[in-house]
Amino acid sequence: MFSDPWGFFILNPFTNVLLLIYNLIGHNFGLAVILFTILIRAITWPLNAQQLKGARVMQDLQNDKEWQDIQKKYAKDREKLAQEQMRIYKDRGINPFASCLPTLIQFPIIIGLYQSVTRALAATPLTLLQLARTIYPFMNAAAIIPLNSRFLWMDLGRPEGLPFPGGFTLSFLPYGFPTLAIVVALTTYLQTKLTLPPSTNPNDQTAAMNSMMSIYMPLFLGWLVLNYASGLAIYFVTSNLLGIFQYAMMGRVNWRNLLPTGSQPAPSKVKKSK
Amino acid sequence: MKRSILISFVLLGATLLSACSSAASRGTSWPGLTADAKNAYLANGQYVYAARLSDGSKAWQYSVSNGSFYSAPLITPDGQLIVGSIGTDQGLYSLDPSTGTQKWVFSGAKDRWIASPLATSDTIYAPNNDGSLYALKLATGQLLWSLSIGHPLWSAPVTDGKLIFLTSLDHFLYAIDPQSQKIVWKTDLGGSAAGSPTFSADNMTLYVGSFASKVFAINAADGSIHWKMNTNEWVWSNPSVNGSNIYVTDINGQVYSLDASSGQNSWPSVIPDGPITGSPLLTTDGVVVATESGSVYSLDHNGKALWSTALGGKIYTAPVASGNLVLVAPLGAQYLLYAVNEKDGSMLPWHFDGK
């Protein structure tokens, strides 16, 4: 336990829950990954909601007149600017770290989920041996292994790709046409676009970072899916769709962001100081 | 400034995710090792190496774009060195053992090569992770036929001269007739089998272990089970047959000496010092086993330790004999290959580091 706290507290329980679901639903690993992702998303729903709420409040603050005024007024006095910012936080009951803390808590969960999917797929003798040691005794590992890694047209243990017509090959796409990488990139882009509020403040650095993130993240995740087991892609797609769903449930999805000229600022919800 | 922070953050995330990803798709495992009288052949990641046993120097190394090698290379009766890749190249390569020059490559499988192949006088039988057994012309690597079995095939086939015997992760041991290219019989092993069966011509019996924590003695003619014996943990390795003794190891680290006719264990509690995945190596004094703890043990015919040598790292690969040397390829040790004397376990002065 103490020699491997990560394995004991995160990786092993995650892997076993994933395998338990796999066993319960009749040995369909793709479906197990989807259900496991839903389960994790449900458990972390309050954290996500808190993070989304905190991010929204901070974003709204960027569009607030008083906030913009102090940025201009104390542009050359960083110390005073910081004092004024703290005053506004205090006056309006805003915790500037409210969106960071849930993200930090979720980070090991996301990594754990990612690792548990790859561990369960055990594609080489060494990883299968690691899996054997991960499975709890009551799970009857001998009956579970080998996992059925086929799901739809995919082998979840390998990067996904559809064969090019006529046996055509490309050396930089050794697995064929990367359908799932495109779907992952697209859903990641959609999620970021739909959930990031636009800003009217041209100096809003958060909005600038968000805008860059909406480009980098889809590319990054698409690249991951190109190179890693497609089981991870199932997780990414499910997670992205659930993220959009959660935002929609909270009434925060901004569909107008999908239109080329339709970006509109979300209505400000920041309390005014009295 | 903010842009650079963001890019750094994304790069850090990429690094973390890449680092924490397991070997699911990239594929890492333990080295594959084979030897003849002159060289040791080591498949270890990007390279296949030939190391001279006289002084541990490198005779040659072979690599191929997108290739990754871990299965034990096979020396064929006509003097080829056959090795499969678990990389995206999905190639099965024939090399010249004296120079490392590629003779031919077979790229017709749909997945990676985790198992070593079997070679007869004219044919190579190569099991692939795509669940098919491929029969290739020995001289050229040309595909003769293939047989889809189903689940991934991770172990080398064996033959009695007539049938091909092959275990699968799907829990079955298969007997295949190469003439008709059909499955003659299959026997349920209760769990996956990553090790090969061992054929004994004395009693026409196959001995095989499985993840059901069992060892089976199976009639090679019809697949009926003579006996089965429980082990404490999964049996990963091939059993080693020495006359009437069957030596088996499990991943709990126990070594068993079973009676070939009854399966009774005459070594009730021989547990060296760590899990064992490699097959026991038969020696004149008994058997040599290598443990995950990084040690090599020589056990006499009564299971008593004759010598042990700590090499470091983790040893999953079966020890291999060449003359009076025992060759060991640990994972994560200071060197890739060590040679110890079979009689006393003393290490040779050379170690092979791949350079």
Tab-separated table of C-alpha atoms in Angstrom, chain A residues 23-186:
chain	number	residue	atom	x	y	z
A	23	ASN	CA	-18.027	-8.592	-16.458
A	24	LEU	CA	-21.528	-7.451	-15.535
A	25	ILE	CA	-22.504	-6.298	-19.030
A	26	GLY	CA	-21.373	-9.413	-20.828
A	27	HIS	CA	-17.775	-8.755	-21.815
A	28	ASN	CA	-18.118	-5.655	-23.977
A	29	PHE	CA	-15.111	-3.471	-23.210
A	30	GLY	CA	-16.226	-0.513	-25.314
A	31	LEU	CA	-19.534	-0.314	-23.471
A	32	ALA	CA	-17.703	-0.815	-20.163
A	33	VAL	CA	-15.479	2.204	-20.900
A	34	ILE	CA	-18.548	4.304	-21.741
A	35	LEU	CA	-20.384	3.264	-18.553
A	36	PHE	CA	-17.260	3.726	-16.457
A	37	THR	CA	-16.784	7.228	-17.878
A	38	ILE	CA	-20.432	8.042	-17.084
A	39	LEU	CA	-19.926	6.720	-13.551
A	40	ILE	CA	-16.802	8.812	-13.005
A	41	ARG	CA	-18.497	11.856	-14.500
A	42	ALA	CA	-21.497	11.336	-12.198
A	43	ILE	CA	-19.259	11.055	-9.129
A	44	THR	CA	-17.309	14.172	-10.094
A	45	TRP	CA	-20.428	16.063	-11.199
A	46	PRO	CA	-20.437	18.397	-8.154
A	47	LEU	CA	-16.745	19.160	-8.660
A	48	ASN	CA	-17.332	19.874	-12.329
A	49	ALA	CA	-20.311	22.069	-11.523
A	50	GLN	CA	-18.277	24.010	-8.980
A	51	GLN	CA	-15.448	24.419	-11.451
A	52	LEU	CA	-17.779	25.565	-14.221
A	53	LYS	CA	-19.490	27.981	-11.887
A	54	GLY	CA	-16.194	29.402	-10.663
A	55	ALA	CA	-14.873	29.756	-14.208
A	56	ARG	CA	-18.048	31.494	-15.287
A	57	VAL	CA	-17.899	33.963	-12.405
A	58	MET	CA	-14.297	34.804	-13.205
A	59	GLN	CA	-15.159	35.175	-16.883
A	60	ASP	CA	-18.097	37.440	-16.100
A	61	LEU	CA	-15.842	39.529	-13.925
A	62	GLN	CA	-13.649	40.250	-16.934
A	63	ASN	CA	-16.627	41.951	-18.572
A	64	ASP	CA	-17.572	43.894	-15.450
A	65	LYS	CA	-17.212	47.654	-15.761
A	66	GLU	CA	-15.701	48.217	-12.336
A	67	TRP	CA	-13.137	45.466	-12.965
A	68	GLN	CA	-12.203	46.955	-16.341
A	69	ASP	CA	-11.952	50.413	-14.788
A	70	ILE	CA	-9.435	49.366	-12.173
A	71	GLN	CA	-7.384	47.560	-14.841
A	72	LYS	CA	-7.062	50.860	-16.681
A	73	LYS	CA	-6.678	53.014	-13.617
A	74	TYR	CA	-3.925	50.997	-11.988
A	75	ALA	CA	-2.293	49.648	-15.121
A	76	LYS	CA	1.070	50.966	-13.973
A	77	ASP	CA	0.719	50.142	-10.302
A	78	ARG	CA	0.633	46.363	-9.961
A	79	GLU	CA	0.507	46.394	-6.180
A	80	LYS	CA	-2.456	48.708	-6.038
A	81	LEU	CA	-4.170	46.762	-8.817
A	82	ALA	CA	-3.772	43.570	-6.820
A	83	GLN	CA	-5.221	45.252	-3.725
A	84	GLU	CA	-8.213	46.501	-5.697
A	85	GLN	CA	-8.770	43.111	-7.273
A	86	MET	CA	-8.729	41.498	-3.837
A	87	ARG	CA	-11.210	44.096	-2.615
A	88	ILE	CA	-13.599	43.277	-5.458
A	89	TYR	CA	-13.232	39.555	-4.772
A	90	LYS	CA	-14.023	40.167	-1.115
A	91	ASP	CA	-16.901	42.554	-1.745
A	92	ARG	CA	-18.594	40.202	-4.168
A	93	GLY	CA	-17.832	36.998	-2.326
A	94	ILE	CA	-15.724	35.572	-5.162
A	95	ASN	CA	-13.086	32.933	-4.548
A	96	PRO	CA	-10.609	33.302	-7.417
A	97	PHE	CA	-9.430	29.727	-6.863
A	98	ALA	CA	-12.925	28.245	-6.955
A	99	SER	CA	-12.410	26.973	-10.475
A	100	CYS	CA	-8.856	25.742	-9.909
A	101	LEU	CA	-9.319	23.501	-6.892
A	102	PRO	CA	-11.914	21.166	-8.438
A	103	THR	CA	-9.683	20.892	-11.508
A	104	LEU	CA	-6.744	19.919	-9.350
A	105	ILE	CA	-8.839	17.303	-7.560
A	106	GLN	CA	-10.100	15.932	-10.866
A	107	PHE	CA	-6.684	15.718	-12.448
A	108	PRO	CA	-5.627	12.476	-10.703
A	109	ILE	CA	-9.046	11.013	-11.451
A	110	ILE	CA	-8.648	11.701	-15.170
A	111	ILE	CA	-5.122	10.270	-15.184
A	112	GLY	CA	-6.312	7.240	-13.189
A	113	LEU	CA	-9.136	6.604	-15.610
A	114	TYR	CA	-6.784	6.900	-18.547
A	115	GLN	CA	-4.314	4.506	-16.968
A	116	SER	CA	-6.965	1.995	-15.930
A	117	VAL	CA	-8.257	1.760	-19.516
A	118	THR	CA	-4.767	1.120	-20.876
A	119	ARG	CA	-3.903	-1.291	-18.081
A	120	ALA	CA	-7.059	-3.331	-18.564
A	121	LEU	CA	-6.322	-3.677	-22.260
A	122	ALA	CA	-2.967	-5.355	-21.450
A	123	ALA	CA	-1.514	-5.617	-24.928
A	124	THR	CA	1.860	-7.187	-24.091
A	125	PRO	CA	3.048	-9.907	-21.704
A	126	LEU	CA	4.496	-7.316	-19.327
A	127	THR	CA	1.282	-5.322	-19.136
A	128	LEU	CA	-0.768	-8.497	-18.748
A	129	LEU	CA	1.404	-9.478	-15.795
A	130	GLN	CA	0.797	-6.028	-14.304
A	131	LEU	CA	-2.934	-6.473	-14.863
A	132	ALA	CA	-2.879	-9.867	-13.160
A	133	ARG	CA	-1.477	-8.215	-10.049
A	134	THR	CA	-4.017	-5.415	-10.206
A	135	ILE	CA	-7.146	-7.559	-10.275
A	136	TYR	CA	-8.648	-8.164	-6.835
A	137	PRO	CA	-8.822	-11.831	-5.793
A	138	PHE	CA	-12.635	-11.968	-5.772
A	139	MET	CA	-12.739	-10.978	-9.453
A	140	ASN	CA	-11.569	-14.345	-10.889
A	141	ALA	CA	-8.998	-12.918	-13.260
A	142	ALA	CA	-8.561	-16.203	-15.114
A	143	ALA	CA	-12.167	-16.059	-16.278
A	144	ILE	CA	-12.002	-12.397	-17.353
A	145	ILE	CA	-8.770	-12.591	-19.357
A	146	PRO	CA	-8.491	-12.147	-22.276
A	147	LEU	CA	-10.668	-9.085	-22.511
A	148	ASN	CA	-12.795	-8.834	-25.593
A	149	SER	CA	-11.283	-5.692	-27.044
A	150	ARG	CA	-13.490	-5.600	-30.161
A	151	PHE	CA	-16.041	-2.784	-30.186
A	152	LEU	CA	-17.896	-1.792	-33.343
A	153	TRP	CA	-15.185	-1.722	-36.016
A	154	MET	CA	-12.365	-1.149	-33.530
A	155	ASP	CA	-9.804	-3.131	-31.636
A	156	LEU	CA	-9.740	-1.024	-28.482
A	157	GLY	CA	-6.199	-2.124	-27.667
A	158	ARG	CA	-4.819	-0.481	-30.818
A	159	PRO	CA	-5.014	2.935	-32.429
A	160	GLU	CA	-8.100	3.200	-34.619
A	161	GLY	CA	-8.114	3.554	-38.381
A	162	LEU	CA	-10.290	2.536	-41.290
A	163	PRO	CA	-8.514	0.971	-44.268
A	164	PHE	CA	-7.993	3.319	-47.185
A	165	PRO	CA	-9.785	2.253	-50.356
A	166	GLY	CA	-7.864	0.036	-52.720
A	167	GLY	CA	-5.242	-0.938	-50.171
A	168	PHE	CA	-3.750	2.560	-50.303
A	169	THR	CA	-1.343	3.251	-47.426
A	170	LEU	CA	0.249	6.307	-45.873
A	171	SER	CA	3.368	5.869	-43.777
A	172	PHE	CA	2.336	8.561	-41.280
A	173	LEU	CA	-1.087	6.916	-40.846
A	174	PRO	CA	-0.090	3.275	-40.377
A	175	TYR	CA	-3.514	2.277	-39.022
A	176	GLY	CA	-5.526	3.826	-41.853
A	177	PHE	CA	-7.932	6.746	-41.927
A	178	PRO	CA	-8.179	8.038	-38.330
A	179	THR	CA	-11.944	8.408	-37.948
A	180	LEU	CA	-11.948	8.400	-34.191
A	181	ALA	CA	-9.112	10.919	-33.895
A	182	ILE	CA	-11.216	13.296	-35.976
A	183	VAL	CA	-14.313	12.613	-33.865
A	184	VAL	CA	-12.320	13.229	-30.674
A	185	ALA	CA	-10.854	16.465	-32.024
A	186	LEU	CA	-14.281	17.584	-33.217
